[in-house]
PDB file of C-alpha atoms and ligand atoms in Angstrom:
ATOM      1  CA  UNK A   1      48.847  18.576  -5.953  1.00  0.00           C
ATOM      2  CA  UNK A   2      48.577  21.706  -3.955  1.00  0.00           C
ATOM      3  CA  UNK A   3      45.074  22.749  -2.770  1.00  0.00           C
ATOM      4  CA  UNK A   4      44.754  26.157  -1.378  1.00  0.00           C
ATOM      5  CA  UNK A   5      43.841  26.258   2.320  1.00  0.00           C
ATOM      6  CA  UNK A   6      40.558  28.224   1.805  1.00  0.00           C
ATOM      7  CA  UNK A   7      39.659  25.850  -1.105  1.00  0.00           C
ATOM      8  CA  UNK A   8      40.103  22.944   1.352  1.00  0.00           C
ATOM      9  CA  UNK A   9      38.011  24.603   4.038  1.00  0.00           C
ATOM     10  CA  UNK A  10      35.123  25.191   1.523  1.00  0.00           C
ATOM     11  CA  UNK A  11      35.335  21.630   0.340  1.00  0.00           C
ATOM     12  CA  UNK A  12      35.032  20.268   3.828  1.00  0.00           C
ATOM     13  CA  UNK A  13      32.236  22.682   4.701  1.00  0.00           C
ATOM     14  CA  UNK A  14      30.183  21.647   1.621  1.00  0.00           C
ATOM     15  CA  UNK A  15      30.712  17.965   2.446  1.00  0.00           C
ATOM     16  CA  UNK A  16      29.469  18.605   5.998  1.00  0.00           C
ATOM     17  CA  UNK A  17      26.414  20.382   4.603  1.00  0.00           C
ATOM     18  CA  UNK A  18      25.568  17.592   2.187  1.00  0.00           C
ATOM     19  CA  UNK A  19      25.883  14.974   5.036  1.00  0.00           C
ATOM     20  CA  UNK A  20      23.776  17.242   7.219  1.00  0.00           C
ATOM     21  CA  UNK A  21      21.020  17.606   4.624  1.00  0.00           C
ATOM     22  CA  UNK A  22      20.772  13.901   4.019  1.00  0.00           C
ATOM     23  CA  UNK A  23      20.695  13.239   7.808  1.00  0.00           C
ATOM     24  CA  UNK A  24      17.821  15.802   8.329  1.00  0.00           C
ATOM     25  CA  UNK A  25      15.753  14.273   5.499  1.00  0.00           C
ATOM     26  CA  UNK A  26      16.387  10.761   6.812  1.00  0.00           C
ATOM     27  CA  UNK A  27      15.404  11.867  10.355  1.00  0.00           C
ATOM     28  CA  UNK A  28      12.332  13.523   9.030  1.00  0.00           C
ATOM     29  CA  UNK A  29      11.229  10.478   7.144  1.00  0.00           C
ATOM     30  CA  UNK A  30      12.051   7.836   9.747  1.00  0.00           C
ATOM     31  CA  UNK A  31      12.653   9.500  13.147  1.00  0.00           C
ATOM     32  CA  UNK A  32       9.240  10.951  14.097  1.00  0.00           C
ATOM     33  CA  UNK A  33       7.399   7.925  12.652  1.00  0.00           C
ATOM     34  CA  UNK A  34       5.825   9.794   9.780  1.00  0.00           C
ATOM     35  CA  UNK A  35       4.426   7.396   7.223  1.00  0.00           C
ATOM     36  CA  UNK A  36       2.717   7.924   3.931  1.00  0.00           C
ATOM     37  CA  UNK A  37      -0.773   6.405   3.330  1.00  0.00           C
ATOM     38  CA  UNK A  38      -0.398   3.697   0.749  1.00  0.00           C
ATOM     39  CA  UNK A  39      -2.805   1.303  -0.860  1.00  0.00           C
ATOM     40  CA  UNK A  40      -2.726  -1.217   2.079  1.00  0.00           C
ATOM     41  CA  UNK A  41      -6.314  -0.270   2.813  1.00  0.00           C
ATOM     42  CA  UNK A  42      -7.530  -1.776  -0.478  1.00  0.00           C
ATOM     43  CA  UNK A  43     -10.446  -0.660  -2.548  1.00  0.00           C
ATOM     44  CA  UNK A  44     -14.194  -0.658  -2.093  1.00  0.00           C
ATOM     45  CA  UNK A  45     -17.177   0.066  -4.300  1.00  0.00           C
ATOM     46  CA  UNK A  46     -18.813   3.224  -3.091  1.00  0.00           C
ATOM     47  CA  UNK A  47     -22.220   1.811  -3.879  1.00  0.00           C
ATOM     48  CA  UNK A  48     -21.665  -1.113  -1.507  1.00  0.00           C
ATOM     49  CA  UNK A  49     -20.621   0.852   1.582  1.00  0.00           C
ATOM     50  CA  UNK A  50     -23.802   0.162   3.412  1.00  0.00           C
ATOM     51  CA  UNK A  51     -23.483  -3.597   2.976  1.00  0.00           C
ATOM     52  CA  UNK A  52     -19.776  -3.612   3.673  1.00  0.00           C
ATOM     53  CA  UNK A  53     -18.511  -5.697   6.570  1.00  0.00           C
ATOM     54  CA  UNK A  54     -16.470  -2.831   8.020  1.00  0.00           C
ATOM     55  CA  UNK A  55     -18.226   0.281   6.761  1.00  0.00           C
ATOM     56  CA  UNK A  56     -21.844  -0.939   7.041  1.00  0.00           C
ATOM     57  CA  UNK A  57     -21.687  -0.127  10.747  1.00  0.00           C
ATOM     58  CA  UNK A  58     -18.844   2.350  11.034  1.00  0.00           C
ATOM     59  CA  UNK A  59     -17.416   3.155  14.490  1.00  0.00           C
ATOM     60  CA  UNK A  60     -14.941   1.893  17.044  1.00  0.00           C
ATOM     61  CA  UNK A  61     -14.241  -1.891  17.374  1.00  0.00           C
ATOM     62  CA  UNK A  62     -12.059  -3.558  19.989  1.00  0.00           C
ATOM     63  CA  UNK A  63      -9.617  -5.873  18.305  1.00  0.00           C
ATOM     64  CA  UNK A  64      -7.965  -7.224  21.498  1.00  0.00           C
ATOM     65  CA  UNK A  65      -5.534  -5.973  24.071  1.00  0.00           C
ATOM     66  CA  UNK A  66      -5.029  -2.248  23.561  1.00  0.00           C
ATOM     67  CA  UNK A  67      -5.760  -2.515  19.833  1.00  0.00           C
ATOM     68  CA  UNK A  68      -8.824  -0.814  18.270  1.00  0.00           C
ATOM     69  CA  UNK A  69     -10.161  -0.274  14.747  1.00  0.00           C
ATOM     70  CA  UNK A  70     -12.113   2.745  13.718  1.00  0.00           C
ATOM     71  CA  UNK A  71     -14.105   2.720  10.520  1.00  0.00           C
ATOM     72  CA  UNK A  72     -15.135   6.149   9.193  1.00  0.00           C
ATOM     73  CA  UNK A  73     -17.273   7.053   6.188  1.00  0.00           C
ATOM     74  CA  UNK A  74     -16.867  10.521   4.720  1.00  0.00           C
ATOM     75  CA  UNK A  75     -19.582  12.118   2.675  1.00  0.00           C
ATOM     76  CA  UNK A  76     -20.553  15.634   1.726  1.00  0.00           C
ATOM     77  CA  UNK A  77     -20.452  17.249   4.360  1.00  0.00           C
ATOM     78  CA  UNK A  78     -20.003  15.041   7.336  1.00  0.00           C
ATOM     79  CA  UNK A  79     -18.215  12.084   8.836  1.00  0.00           C
ATOM     80  CA  UNK A  80     -19.913   8.956  10.152  1.00  0.00           C
ATOM     81  CA  UNK A  81     -19.352   8.712  13.045  1.00  0.00           C
ATOM     82  CA  UNK A  82     -18.590  12.371  13.664  1.00  0.00           C
ATOM     83  CA  UNK A  83     -17.705  11.787  17.339  1.00  0.00           C
ATOM     84  CA  UNK A  84     -14.983   9.187  17.835  1.00  0.00           C
ATOM     85  CA  UNK A  85     -13.907   8.067  21.337  1.00  0.00           C
ATOM     86  CA  UNK A  86     -10.928   5.846  21.944  1.00  0.00           C
ATOM     87  CA  UNK A  87      -8.892   5.134  25.132  1.00  0.00           C
ATOM     88  CA  UNK A  88      -5.403   6.436  25.876  1.00  0.00           C
ATOM     89  CA  UNK A  89      -2.554   4.036  25.742  1.00  0.00           C
ATOM     90  CA  UNK A  90      -4.088   2.394  22.696  1.00  0.00           C
ATOM     91  CA  UNK A  91      -3.033   1.493  19.180  1.00  0.00           C
ATOM     92  CA  UNK A  92      -5.852   2.521  16.733  1.00  0.00           C
ATOM     93  CA  UNK A  93      -6.051   1.689  13.121  1.00  0.00           C
ATOM     94  CA  UNK A  94      -8.290   3.974  11.109  1.00  0.00           C
ATOM     95  CA  UNK A  95     -10.034   2.872   7.950  1.00  0.00           C
ATOM     96  CA  UNK A  96     -11.595   5.748   6.054  1.00  0.00           C
ATOM     97  CA  UNK A  97     -13.478   5.846   2.786  1.00  0.00           C
ATOM     98  CA  UNK A  98     -15.697   8.284   0.940  1.00  0.00           C
ATOM     99  CA  UNK A  99     -19.235   7.832  -0.299  1.00  0.00           C
ATOM    100  CA  UNK A 100     -19.116  10.587  -2.927  1.00  0.00           C
ATOM    101  CA  UNK A 101     -16.247  12.901  -3.721  1.00  0.00           C
ATOM    102  CA  UNK A 102     -12.707  13.417  -2.463  1.00  0.00           C
ATOM    103  CA  UNK A 103     -12.477  14.555   1.140  1.00  0.00           C
ATOM    104  CA  UNK A 104      -9.771  14.483   3.717  1.00  0.00           C
ATOM    105  CA  UNK A 105      -9.524  13.209   7.286  1.00  0.00           C
ATOM    106  CA  UNK A 106      -7.311  15.639   9.159  1.00  0.00           C
ATOM    107  CA  UNK A 107      -6.825  15.503  12.835  1.00  0.00           C
ATOM    108  CA  UNK A 108      -5.854  19.001  13.856  1.00  0.00           C
ATOM    109  CA  UNK A 109      -2.712  19.389  15.885  1.00  0.00           C
ATOM    110  CA  UNK A 110      -1.337  15.881  14.934  1.00  0.00           C
ATOM    111  CA  UNK A 111       0.388  14.393  11.961  1.00  0.00           C
ATOM    112  CA  UNK A 112      -2.763  12.473  11.086  1.00  0.00           C
ATOM    113  CA  UNK A 113      -3.902  13.531   7.664  1.00  0.00           C
ATOM    114  CA  UNK A 114      -5.140  11.617   4.677  1.00  0.00           C
ATOM    115  CA  UNK A 115      -7.040  12.135   1.523  1.00  0.00           C
ATOM    116  CA  UNK A 116     -10.285  10.204   1.425  1.00  0.00           C
ATOM    117  CA  UNK A 117     -10.997   8.997  -2.056  1.00  0.00           C
ATOM    118  CA  UNK A 118     -14.172   7.235  -3.234  1.00  0.00           C
ATOM    119  CA  UNK A 119     -13.335   3.609  -4.128  1.00  0.00           C
ATOM    120  CA  UNK A 120     -10.293   3.597  -1.884  1.00  0.00           C
ATOM    121  CA  UNK A 121      -9.814   2.877   1.807  1.00  0.00           C
ATOM    122  CA  UNK A 122      -7.225   5.004   3.578  1.00  0.00           C
ATOM    123  CA  UNK A 123      -5.606   3.028   6.387  1.00  0.00           C
ATOM    124  CA  UNK A 124      -3.405   4.479   9.117  1.00  0.00           C
ATOM    125  CA  UNK A 125      -2.337   3.268  12.489  1.00  0.00           C
ATOM    126  CA  UNK A 126      -1.828   5.735  15.368  1.00  0.00           C
ATOM    127  CA  UNK A 127      -0.729   5.352  18.996  1.00  0.00           C
ATOM    128  CA  UNK A 128      -2.459   7.462  21.521  1.00  0.00           C
ATOM    129  CA  UNK A 129      -0.418   7.809  24.750  1.00  0.00           C
ATOM    130  CA  UNK A 130      -2.239  10.613  26.517  1.00  0.00           C
ATOM    131  CA  UNK A 131      -5.890  11.642  26.811  1.00  0.00           C
ATOM    132  CA  UNK A 132      -6.837  14.634  24.620  1.00  0.00           C
ATOM    133  CA  UNK A 133      -9.446  16.284  22.480  1.00  0.00           C
ATOM    134  CA  UNK A 134      -8.856  16.795  18.772  1.00  0.00           C
ATOM    135  CA  UNK A 135     -10.843  18.385  16.029  1.00  0.00           C
ATOM    136  CA  UNK A 136     -11.297  16.540  12.761  1.00  0.00           C
ATOM    137  CA  UNK A 137     -11.739  18.485   9.586  1.00  0.00           C
ATOM    138  CA  UNK A 138     -11.794  18.165   5.858  1.00  0.00           C
ATOM    139  CA  UNK A 139      -9.147  20.027   3.959  1.00  0.00           C
ATOM    140  CA  UNK A 140     -10.024  18.964   0.409  1.00  0.00           C
ATOM    141  CA  UNK A 141     -12.520  21.250  -1.126  1.00  0.00           C
ATOM    142  CA  UNK A 142     -15.649  19.132  -1.531  1.00  0.00           C
ATOM    143  CA  UNK A 143     -18.506  21.514  -2.326  1.00  0.00           C
ATOM    144  CA  UNK A 144     -20.612  24.269  -0.965  1.00  0.00           C
ATOM    145  CA  UNK A 145     -20.478  23.243   2.689  1.00  0.00           C
ATOM    146  CA  UNK A 146     -16.913  21.981   2.725  1.00  0.00           C
ATOM    147  CA  UNK A 147     -16.132  24.379   5.566  1.00  0.00           C
ATOM    148  CA  UNK A 148     -18.729  22.744   7.805  1.00  0.00           C
ATOM    149  CA  UNK A 149     -17.306  19.249   7.459  1.00  0.00           C
ATOM    150  CA  UNK A 150     -15.901  18.407  10.799  1.00  0.00           C
ATOM    151  CA  UNK A 151     -15.788  15.882  13.616  1.00  0.00           C
ATOM    152  CA  UNK A 152     -14.282  15.238  17.009  1.00  0.00           C
ATOM    153  CA  UNK A 153     -11.722  12.745  18.307  1.00  0.00           C
ATOM    154  CA  UNK A 154     -11.697  12.182  22.041  1.00  0.00           C
ATOM    155  CA  UNK A 155      -8.940  10.221  23.689  1.00  0.00           C
ATOM    156  CA  UNK A 156     -10.271   9.464  27.040  1.00  0.00           C
ATOM    157  CA  UNK A 157      -8.420   7.988  30.087  1.00  0.00           C
ATOM    158  CA  UNK A 158      -8.348   4.146  29.891  1.00  0.00           C
ATOM    159  CA  UNK A 159     -10.541   3.679  32.956  1.00  0.00           C
ATOM    160  CA  UNK A 160     -13.253   5.906  31.516  1.00  0.00           C
ATOM    161  CA  UNK A 161     -13.531   3.994  28.228  1.00  0.00           C
ATOM    162  CA  UNK A 162     -15.918   1.176  27.495  1.00  0.00           C
ATOM    163  CA  UNK A 163     -17.901  -0.044  24.507  1.00  0.00           C
ATOM    164  CA  UNK A 164     -20.964  -0.830  26.634  1.00  0.00           C
ATOM    165  CA  UNK A 165     -24.427   0.049  25.355  1.00  0.00           C
ATOM    166  CA  UNK A 166     -27.664  -0.080  27.342  1.00  0.00           C
ATOM    167  CA  UNK A 167     -31.125  -0.227  25.823  1.00  0.00           C
ATOM    168  CA  UNK A 168     -34.321  -0.686  27.819  1.00  0.00           C
ATOM    169  CA  UNK A 169     -37.675  -1.924  26.815  1.00  0.00           C
ATOM    170  CA  UNK A 170     -40.494  -0.944  29.136  1.00  0.00           C
ATOM    171  CA  UNK A 171     -44.263  -0.580  28.717  1.00  0.00           C
ATOM    172  CA  UNK A 172     -45.770   2.867  29.089  1.00  0.00           C
ATOM    173  CA  UNK A 173     -48.743   1.519  30.952  1.00  0.00           C
ATOM    174  CA  UNK A 174     -49.578  -1.438  33.179  1.00  0.00           C
ATOM    175  CA  UNK A 175     -52.709  -2.466  35.027  1.00  0.00           C
ATOM    176  CA  UNK A 176     -52.579  -2.394  38.827  1.00  0.00           C
ATOM    177  CA  UNK A 177     -52.113  -5.781  40.354  1.00  0.00           C
ATOM    178  CA  UNK A 178     -50.589  -7.335  37.263  1.00  0.00           C
ATOM    179  CA  UNK A 179     -46.899  -7.948  37.117  1.00  0.00           C
ATOM    180  CA  UNK A 180     -45.100  -6.092  34.387  1.00  0.00           C
ATOM    181  CA  UNK A 181     -41.667  -6.504  33.000  1.00  0.00           C
ATOM    182  CA  UNK A 182     -38.919  -4.032  32.212  1.00  0.00           C
ATOM    183  CA  UNK A 183     -36.078  -5.554  30.280  1.00  0.00           C
ATOM    184  CA  UNK A 184     -32.615  -4.163  29.834  1.00  0.00           C
ATOM    185  CA  UNK A 185     -30.197  -5.215  27.153  1.00  0.00           C
ATOM    186  CA  UNK A 186     -26.527  -4.631  27.836  1.00  0.00           C
ATOM    187  CA  UNK A 187     -24.108  -5.080  24.899  1.00  0.00           C
ATOM    188  CA  UNK A 188     -20.393  -5.073  25.293  1.00  0.00           C
ATOM    189  CA  UNK A 189     -18.141  -4.358  22.315  1.00  0.00           C
ATOM    190  CA  UNK A 190     -14.911  -5.250  24.173  1.00  0.00           C
ATOM    191  CA  UNK A 191     -13.231  -8.620  23.732  1.00  0.00           C
ATOM    192  CA  UNK A 192     -12.712  -8.760  27.462  1.00  0.00           C
ATOM    193  CA  UNK A 193     -15.342 -10.117  29.888  1.00  0.00           C
ATOM    194  CA  UNK A 194     -17.821  -7.746  31.394  1.00  0.00           C
ATOM    195  CA  UNK A 195     -19.179  -8.462  34.886  1.00  0.00           C
ATOM    196  CA  UNK A 196     -21.535  -5.867  36.261  1.00  0.00           C
ATOM    197  CA  UNK A 197     -24.950  -5.185  37.750  1.00  0.00           C
ATOM    198  CA  UNK A 198     -28.044  -3.706  36.202  1.00  0.00           C
ATOM    199  CA  UNK A 199     -30.190  -1.831  38.603  1.00  0.00           C
ATOM    200  CA  UNK A 200     -33.771  -0.753  38.183  1.00  0.00           C
ATOM    201  CA  UNK A 201     -35.200   1.906  40.425  1.00  0.00           C
ATOM    202  CA  UNK A 202     -38.930   2.485  40.382  1.00  0.00           C
ATOM    203  CA  UNK A 203     -40.982   3.960  43.178  1.00  0.00           C
ATOM    204  CA  UNK A 204     -39.693   2.455  46.406  1.00  0.00           C
ATOM    205  CA  UNK A 205     -38.452  -0.634  44.537  1.00  0.00           C
ATOM    206  CA  UNK A 206     -34.820  -1.300  43.710  1.00  0.00           C
ATOM    207  CA  UNK A 207     -34.137  -4.455  41.781  1.00  0.00           C
ATOM    208  CA  UNK A 208     -30.745  -5.702  40.770  1.00  0.00           C
ATOM    209  CA  UNK A 209     -29.660  -8.262  38.195  1.00  0.00           C
ATOM    210  CA  UNK A 210     -26.173  -9.606  37.547  1.00  0.00           C
ATOM    211  CA  UNK A 211     -24.858  -9.119  34.058  1.00  0.00           C
ATOM    212  CA  UNK A 212     -22.039 -11.294  32.733  1.00  0.00           C
ATOM    213  CA  UNK A 213     -20.953 -11.084  29.193  1.00  0.00           C
ATOM    214  CA  UNK A 214     -17.891 -13.045  28.074  1.00  0.00           C
ATOM    215  CA  UNK A 215     -16.102 -11.488  25.168  1.00  0.00           C
ATOM    216  CA  UNK A 216     -18.037  -9.388  22.741  1.00  0.00           C
ATOM    217  CA  UNK A 217     -21.787  -9.908  23.029  1.00  0.00           C
ATOM    218  CA  UNK A 218     -24.900  -8.889  24.798  1.00  0.00           C
ATOM    219  CA  UNK A 219     -27.280  -9.988  27.567  1.00  0.00           C
ATOM    220  CA  UNK A 220     -30.839  -9.186  28.363  1.00  0.00           C
ATOM    221  CA  UNK A 221     -32.066  -9.114  31.949  1.00  0.00           C
ATOM    222  CA  UNK A 222     -35.639  -8.779  33.050  1.00  0.00           C
ATOM    223  CA  UNK A 223     -37.045  -6.933  35.997  1.00  0.00           C
ATOM    224  CA  UNK A 224     -40.434  -8.054  37.287  1.00  0.00           C
ATOM    225  CA  UNK A 225     -42.158  -4.923  38.617  1.00  0.00           C
ATOM    226  CA  UNK A 226     -44.809  -5.294  41.228  1.00  0.00           C
ATOM    227  CA  UNK A 227     -47.500  -2.860  40.126  1.00  0.00           C
ATOM    228  CA  UNK A 228     -49.630  -3.504  43.204  1.00  0.00           C
ATOM    229  CA  UNK A 229     -46.845  -2.214  45.457  1.00  0.00           C
ATOM    230  CA  UNK A 230     -46.465   0.877  43.256  1.00  0.00           C
ATOM    231  CA  UNK A 231     -50.067   1.834  43.263  1.00  0.00           C
ATOM    232  CA  UNK A 232     -51.836   3.659  40.506  1.00  0.00           C
ATOM    233  CA  UNK A 233     -50.339   6.752  38.986  1.00  0.00           C
ATOM    234  CA  UNK A 234     -47.189   7.667  37.098  1.00  0.00           C
ATOM    235  CA  UNK A 235     -43.853   6.235  38.289  1.00  0.00           C
ATOM    236  CA  UNK A 236     -40.526   7.254  36.914  1.00  0.00           C
ATOM    237  CA  UNK A 237     -37.993   4.506  36.543  1.00  0.00           C
ATOM    238  CA  UNK A 238     -34.245   4.431  35.906  1.00  0.00           C
ATOM    239  CA  UNK A 239     -32.058   1.566  34.745  1.00  0.00           C
ATOM    240  CA  UNK A 240     -28.413   1.978  35.552  1.00  0.00           C
ATOM    241  CA  UNK A 241     -25.420  -0.080  34.357  1.00  0.00           C
ATOM    242  CA  UNK A 242     -22.148   1.382  35.392  1.00  0.00           C
ATOM    243  CA  UNK A 243     -22.020   4.882  33.823  1.00  0.00           C
ATOM    244  CA  UNK A 244     -24.983   4.161  31.561  1.00  0.00           C
ATOM    245  CA  UNK A 245     -28.472   5.177  32.362  1.00  0.00           C
ATOM    246  CA  UNK A 246     -31.951   4.978  30.749  1.00  0.00           C
ATOM    247  CA  UNK A 247     -35.097   6.321  32.238  1.00  0.00           C
ATOM    248  CA  UNK A 248     -38.809   6.604  31.591  1.00  0.00           C
ATOM    249  CA  UNK A 249     -42.220   6.621  33.122  1.00  0.00           C
ATOM    250  CA  UNK A 250     -44.612   3.788  33.782  1.00  0.00           C
ATOM    251  CA  UNK A 251     -48.222   4.576  34.398  1.00  0.00           C
ATOM    252  CA  UNK A 252     -50.163   2.104  36.609  1.00  0.00           C
ATOM    253  CA  UNK A 253     -53.865   2.196  35.889  1.00  0.00           C
ATOM    254  CA  UNK A 254     -56.863   0.461  37.391  1.00  0.00           C
ATOM    255  CA  UNK A 255     -58.077  -2.449  35.350  1.00  0.00           C
ATOM    256  CA  UNK A 256     -61.358  -0.649  34.766  1.00  0.00           C
ATOM    257  CA  UNK A 257     -60.072   2.756  33.729  1.00  0.00           C
ATOM    258  CA  UNK A 258     -58.063   3.798  30.660  1.00  0.00           C
ATOM    259  CA  UNK A 259     -55.665   1.435  28.961  1.00  0.00           C
ATOM    260  CA  UNK A 260     -56.487  -1.251  26.495  1.00  0.00           C
ATOM    261  CA  UNK A 261     -59.301  -3.094  28.205  1.00  0.00           C
ATOM    262  CA  UNK A 262     -59.815  -5.451  25.387  1.00  0.00           C
ATOM    263  CA  UNK A 263     -56.436  -7.013  25.885  1.00  0.00           C
TER     264      UNK A 263
HETATM  265 CU1  LIG B 301     -15.166  17.232   2.666  1.00  0.00          CU
HETATM  266 CU2  LIG B 301     -14.190  19.262   2.178  1.00  0.00          CU
END
């Protein structure tokens, strides 16, 4: 059979095009790691979100190593939490669900984008190599203030990230001469051990307590404050644990004046 030279050329050209098209589609689907959200996340009753193990307290959890989980609840017209912080060089799995209507969770400038459907949990795993700041927005029309539904995702350098929280309990007032106690609770959400120091500064006094938390947990340390050394009047105090700080004011009064004398 004799095929005309031009005919042959066109046949070859169309074969090359077909192979090329298939190659680009395959690359697009597999190469850049684009994955569709499937039903791996499972389902949830929107009425039980508050009691749910994962969504009752949404936020960032350390799973171990460089792996984290982030639970997000979407509702008209906000995300809980709306500010998310994760470290660079991490692998983060997001679990997102909706309390009311269909929203989306779209991280601007990335390929992270999912519909958020009440009753369903959208699950996606993302690797963050570099620090960066991203906006989160909803691109499914969800009502009057749809355009205001937004959040923030901060990928911070690894050494700036922790899941430490500090809360301090201190009296507002103490009687001169009596010892009073300021207690600081440090909680650590990381699975790794935390070894640090809590420092209280009040007046001329600086008190330090060691804090050691193995794995995820919390520890409360107490500072005994010498009110006699402080003298009467108002004294500002500050409790510092690493980058976390809480402050307040303690008023030292004479036993006879002010305060709750009946105590
Ligand atoms: Cu939520 Cu639009």
